Amino acid sequence: MGISRDSTHKRRATGGKKKSWRKKRKYELGRQGAMTKLSSNKTVRRIRVRGGNSKFRALRLDTGNFSWGSEAVTRKSRILDVVYNASNNELVRTQTLVKNAIIQVDAAPFRTWYSQHYGVEIGKKKKVVKKDTEETEAAEETKKSKHVEAKIAKRQQGQKLDSHLEDQFASGRLLACISSRPGQCGRSDGYVHAEDLLLDYSSHETQSYISCGIIFYPSVNEDV
Amino acid sequence: MAEQTEKSFLKQPKVFLSSKASARGKAPGKAGTRFWKNVGLGFKTPREAIEGTYIDKKCPFTGDVSIRGRILTGTVNCTKMTRTITIRRDYLHFVRKYQRYEKRHSNLAAHVSPAFRVKEGDKVIVGQCRPLSKTVRFNVLKVIPMGASDGGNKKVFTAV
């Protein structure tokens, strides 16, 4: 392919040039990167690699399995938008999915889980809740058994939702980080950015060119 | 957040920052807990590593490297690189024809954790780890400052 991962082309530590003394070997090969794009026609190719094993090169993806760590829930949800990439702004512009890219993920699966687990609807505005609560409560009480109600009541003790997360749920989009390598395993899985420190930081530094306004450091100067 | 100096969010991979049960911990004064480990071989992990807030994945105490293989010692030659130093190891080579010794030296690049303060001329003990960069295969485990002994000139030959 032309891409090789050898070190024989590099200079020595002293700065001296190394003369090449052999051809490129197959075990040093590298392949073109899979610039996995965010798209709804999911395309994953299987590649035969050294030893006969396979890698799954994802070319286009739009869903992933995302974990909400503090609640220990993992749900498959749609990826909506690539928001920030620490290495390259180009990857944000072209909506490329790579490991450690910050993305926006559909909040619906987590919201339904939360309401089932804790009996609380997150992300709904308070006015609406007041109107609907009487109706929905009546409806729900008839549906749930005492056992379920008892479980929900017990879980209420530990229930606490960070305000940043609530805002995100309200808009229907959660910030998440990809922690798998889509070009290697064919999946873009990750974790919901529920880390308090991180969220504090990101909402603090809100001057950025990205529309969702999340950036970690103020010193990002490069243009789009 | 003084330790967040890079464009991606720096964190210790084994520490889960938003765990609800993070109230307990080593009480560094904030909500986060810190991952640190004992590198073994009798080396004490510095207090700065346990109590500090820096994130360094190549630190032997708070990062993802293990120390195995050789343990060497040398004097610090150059500290101009970020988080790495060059160590000079002097030794004597015997020339059989003349039945005498000659001085030789070799340089070593070693990664130095932010837990240590290293100056040129300090003596340093380094342990072998996996390759951390093109030339760095060692990690500083212990610093013996120059003022500890009679504080010699850097050029003075010290056979290690």
XYZ file of C-alpha atoms in Angstrom:
384
model
C 0.000 0.000 0.000
C 2.959 2.273 0.417
C 2.350 3.061 4.053
C 4.902 1.329 6.217
C 5.412 1.482 9.951
C 9.142 0.809 10.078
C 11.677 2.884 11.928
C 14.456 2.374 9.417
C 13.496 5.532 7.593
C 13.892 7.677 10.684
C 17.044 9.399 11.765
C 19.100 8.142 14.655
C 18.846 9.720 18.077
C 22.085 11.562 17.352
C 20.583 13.034 14.221
C 22.460 10.899 11.755
C 20.722 9.562 8.711
C 20.191 5.839 8.433
C 20.818 4.256 5.086
C 18.094 1.885 4.031
C 19.424 -1.635 3.860
C 16.356 -3.644 3.033
C 13.053 -3.379 1.276
C 9.794 -2.736 3.066
C 8.484 -5.808 4.790
C 4.902 -6.953 4.865
C 4.780 -7.094 8.647
C 5.570 -3.398 8.761
C 2.620 -2.438 6.624
C 0.098 0.228 7.407
C -3.284 0.756 5.834
C -5.265 3.813 4.944
C -7.210 5.267 7.815
C -10.924 4.702 7.893
C -12.371 8.146 8.149
C -15.598 6.886 9.618
C -18.284 9.345 8.737
C -21.497 10.047 10.497
C -24.131 8.824 8.067
C -27.296 6.823 8.128
C -26.337 4.129 5.647
C -24.198 2.006 7.893
C -21.212 0.502 6.095
C -18.726 -1.780 7.798
C -16.149 -3.685 5.814
C -14.277 -6.717 6.980
C -10.507 -6.659 6.457
C -8.242 -9.686 6.626
C -5.197 -8.897 8.723
C -2.034 -10.644 9.762
C -2.574 -14.163 10.964
C -5.882 -14.486 9.188
C -7.722 -12.408 11.741
C -10.259 -9.741 10.870
C -10.675 -6.127 11.564
C -13.956 -4.381 10.976
C -13.465 -1.123 9.242
C -16.458 1.093 9.792
C -16.856 3.513 6.940
C -20.202 5.010 7.860
C -21.954 4.793 11.188
C -24.741 6.492 12.963
C -25.394 4.557 16.170
C -23.362 3.370 19.076
C -23.591 1.792 22.467
C -23.142 4.461 25.088
C -22.678 4.016 28.807
C -23.907 6.350 31.453
C -21.287 5.475 34.020
C -22.636 6.980 37.193
C -25.961 5.191 36.697
C -24.322 2.087 35.218
C -26.624 1.973 32.209
C -25.654 1.356 28.647
C -27.994 2.013 25.786
C -27.749 1.965 22.055
C -28.463 5.406 20.776
C -28.152 7.443 17.667
C -25.181 9.694 17.168
C -26.355 13.104 16.168
C -23.363 15.326 15.762
C -19.597 15.468 16.147
C -18.858 18.420 18.313
C -15.197 18.505 19.260
C -12.010 16.738 18.376
C -8.855 17.425 20.305
C -6.556 16.499 17.426
C -8.015 18.113 14.392
C -10.809 20.543 13.696
C -11.097 19.156 10.201
C -12.485 15.974 11.718
C -15.230 17.976 13.349
C -16.097 19.772 10.172
C -16.329 16.544 8.176
C -18.183 14.792 11.036
C -15.632 12.012 11.360
C -15.998 9.472 14.135
C -12.766 8.593 15.853
C -11.787 7.534 19.308
C -11.988 10.361 21.851
C -14.169 12.520 19.665
C -16.805 14.398 21.613
C -20.197 13.842 20.079
C -23.828 14.477 20.724
C -25.983 11.497 21.273
C -29.727 11.015 21.353
C -30.936 11.249 24.934
C -34.196 9.349 24.453
C -33.082 5.828 25.467
C -31.537 7.158 28.658
C -34.540 9.247 29.453
C -36.903 6.308 29.146
C -34.628 4.205 31.317
C -34.489 6.930 33.921
C -38.231 7.316 34.090
C -38.669 3.581 34.408
C -35.999 3.259 37.056
C -36.680 6.305 39.160
C -40.153 7.272 38.061
C -38.909 10.752 37.250
C -39.164 12.436 33.894
C -36.021 14.390 33.290
C -35.634 17.173 30.880
C -39.204 18.288 30.932
C -40.001 21.854 31.815
C -41.649 22.410 35.154
C -44.817 24.058 33.850
C -45.622 21.149 31.630
C -44.994 18.705 34.418
C -47.453 20.421 36.719
C -50.238 20.212 34.202
C -49.576 16.661 33.214
C -48.635 15.206 36.553
C -52.152 14.781 37.771
C -53.136 12.923 34.682
C -49.987 10.887 34.323
C -49.775 10.025 37.993
C -53.256 8.640 37.958
C -52.520 6.674 34.844
C -49.206 5.383 36.167
C -50.484 4.359 39.533
C -52.992 2.108 38.004
C -50.270 0.490 35.876
C -47.555 -0.080 38.418
C -47.683 -2.796 40.968
C -46.847 -2.212 44.594
C -43.623 -4.054 44.153
C -42.513 -1.697 41.425
C -43.585 1.313 43.428
C -41.597 0.148 46.395
C -38.534 -0.306 44.254
C -38.896 3.146 42.808
C -39.329 4.700 46.212
C -36.179 3.038 47.443
C -34.200 4.215 44.472
C -35.285 7.784 45.042
C -32.749 8.037 47.812
C -29.768 7.870 45.536
C -31.324 9.851 42.785
C -29.551 13.037 41.962
C -29.062 14.491 38.559
C -26.379 16.993 37.767
C -27.786 20.275 36.498
C -25.613 20.185 33.409
C -27.001 16.808 32.543
C -30.542 18.025 33.079
C -29.981 20.771 30.569
C -28.661 18.274 28.118
C -31.636 16.025 28.598
C -33.927 18.961 28.073
C -32.438 19.581 24.686
C -32.573 15.879 23.856
C -28.879 15.617 23.222
C -26.265 14.217 25.532
C -22.586 14.892 25.240
C -20.621 11.714 24.901
C -17.116 10.620 24.122
C -16.219 7.797 21.768
C -13.995 5.269 23.455
C -13.819 2.551 20.825
C -11.897 2.700 17.594
C -14.405 2.590 14.745
C -11.827 1.780 12.113
C -10.640 -1.256 14.031
C -13.703 -2.814 15.577
C -16.435 -1.355 13.413
C -18.302 0.206 16.306
C -18.437 3.634 17.789
C -19.185 2.993 21.431
C -18.471 5.314 24.224
C -19.524 6.909 27.422
C -21.799 9.750 28.280
C -19.842 12.682 29.581
C -21.399 12.790 32.966
C -18.246 13.644 34.777
C -18.847 16.582 37.006
C -15.382 17.961 36.639
C -15.507 17.721 32.914
C -18.902 19.282 32.596
C -17.966 22.115 34.887
C -14.968 22.758 32.804
C -16.658 22.566 29.489
C -19.531 24.813 30.300
C -17.168 27.294 31.880
C -15.146 27.787 28.744
C -17.985 28.567 26.442
C -16.257 30.776 23.959
C -15.827 28.623 20.923
C -16.694 28.461 17.288
C -18.665 25.267 17.766
C -22.373 25.866 17.943
C -22.983 23.728 20.968
C -20.375 25.747 22.796
C -18.332 23.034 24.380
C -14.613 23.410 24.503
C -12.186 22.362 27.167
C -9.482 24.939 26.936
C -9.489 28.584 26.056
C -6.307 28.282 24.072
C -7.772 26.739 20.932
C -6.813 29.350 18.389
C -6.751 27.550 15.117
C -9.415 28.371 12.586
C -11.893 25.921 11.212
C -8.039 22.925 36.824
C -4.336 23.540 36.596
C -3.518 20.088 35.388
C -5.640 20.265 32.235
C -3.029 21.600 29.888
C -3.860 19.698 26.731
C -6.706 20.051 24.322
C -8.221 16.718 25.211
C -9.548 16.067 28.663
C -6.755 14.613 30.759
C -7.752 12.050 33.277
C -6.462 8.921 34.872
C -8.156 6.047 33.069
C -8.678 3.998 36.185
C -10.351 6.745 38.105
C -14.029 7.241 37.416
C -14.609 10.861 38.074
C -18.339 11.070 38.416
C -18.955 8.060 40.550
C -21.560 8.800 43.174
C -19.536 7.016 45.800
C -16.548 9.260 45.340
C -17.008 10.958 48.675
C -14.636 8.536 50.271
C -11.109 8.426 49.052
C -7.718 9.656 50.002
C -9.208 13.031 50.885
C -7.065 15.234 48.664
C -9.486 18.002 49.402
C -11.626 17.628 46.306
C -14.186 15.173 45.011
C -11.811 13.156 42.884
C -9.874 10.133 43.948
C -6.454 9.449 42.613
C -4.935 6.330 41.238
C -1.421 5.608 42.366
C 0.602 2.487 42.734
C 3.686 1.088 44.315
C 6.274 0.349 41.653
C 7.936 -2.337 43.709
C 11.615 -3.091 44.103
C 11.733 -1.141 47.322
C 11.074 2.264 45.764
C 8.922 4.527 47.829
C 6.274 6.405 45.873
C 6.751 10.104 46.477
C 4.131 12.000 48.425
C 3.774 14.403 45.558
C 2.559 11.546 43.393
C -0.167 10.569 45.833
C -1.283 14.053 46.753
C -0.639 15.856 43.522
C -3.117 16.633 40.817
C -1.010 16.172 37.728
C -2.012 13.697 35.065
C 0.855 11.831 33.468
C 0.195 8.525 31.788
C 3.914 7.793 31.650
C 4.518 8.356 35.329
C 5.505 5.084 37.016
C 3.406 5.896 40.104
C 0.229 7.372 38.670
C 0.282 6.217 35.100
C 0.184 3.181 32.921
C 3.817 2.016 32.857
C 5.387 -0.842 34.736
C 8.995 -0.963 35.798
C 10.744 -4.152 34.865
C 14.149 -5.108 33.639
C 17.150 -3.024 34.439
C 17.601 -0.429 37.143
C 20.369 1.991 36.349
C 21.697 5.168 37.833
C 23.341 8.238 36.370
C 23.699 11.971 36.659
C 21.307 14.360 35.062
C 22.700 16.024 31.994
C 19.868 18.032 30.537
C 16.355 18.889 31.696
C 15.163 20.953 28.774
C 12.605 18.507 27.411
C 9.093 18.451 28.753
C 8.835 15.694 31.327
C 11.971 13.900 30.149
C 15.634 14.241 31.008
C 18.918 13.075 29.635
C 21.138 11.111 31.960
C 24.826 10.653 31.596
C 26.323 7.374 32.729
C 30.076 7.317 33.071
C 32.082 4.153 33.137
C 35.619 2.894 32.647
C 36.642 0.675 29.816
C 39.724 -1.503 30.153
C 42.183 -1.479 27.273
C 43.998 -4.761 27.402
C 47.056 -3.769 25.420
C 47.972 -0.977 27.739
C 46.518 -2.487 30.877
C 44.817 0.781 31.602
C 41.367 2.221 31.779
C 39.782 4.862 29.671
C 36.754 6.999 30.427
C 33.646 6.492 28.434
C 30.123 7.744 28.813
C 26.741 7.123 27.337
C 23.559 9.114 27.429
C 20.142 7.866 28.276
C 16.796 9.511 27.862
C 14.423 8.951 30.739
C 10.943 10.119 31.470
C 10.618 12.109 34.651
C 7.311 12.310 36.417
C 6.019 15.674 37.624
C 6.300 14.215 41.114
C 10.033 14.889 40.995
C 12.008 18.102 40.848
C 15.190 17.440 38.944
C 18.084 19.749 38.312
C 21.208 19.253 36.280
C 23.835 17.435 38.275
C 21.452 15.450 40.446
C 21.974 11.754 40.692
C 19.020 9.764 39.563
C 17.906 6.139 39.640
C 15.978 4.999 36.601
C 14.137 1.816 35.896
C 13.468 0.194 32.584
C 9.954 0.258 31.208
C 8.367 -0.236 27.836
C 9.304 2.185 25.069
C 7.627 5.495 25.802
C 8.939 7.303 22.772
C 11.606 6.938 20.130
C 14.475 7.064 22.599
C 12.867 6.857 26.032
C 12.776 3.441 27.628
C 13.472 4.409 31.223
C 11.578 6.141 33.932
C 12.944 8.078 36.874
C 12.255 6.335 40.151
C 14.301 8.276 42.643
C 16.234 11.515 42.722
C 19.270 12.084 44.899
C 19.869 15.814 44.854
C 23.299 17.139 44.231
C 23.525 18.968 47.525
C 23.103 15.743 49.449
C 26.757 14.783 49.232
C 29.664 17.193 48.858
C 28.134 18.589 45.664
C 30.771 18.149 42.969
C 31.222 19.729 39.598
C 29.301 18.117 36.795
C 32.525 17.507 34.927
C 34.019 15.555 37.782
C 34.180 11.956 36.818
C 32.006 9.737 38.941
C 32.207 6.104 38.058
C 28.810 4.670 38.673
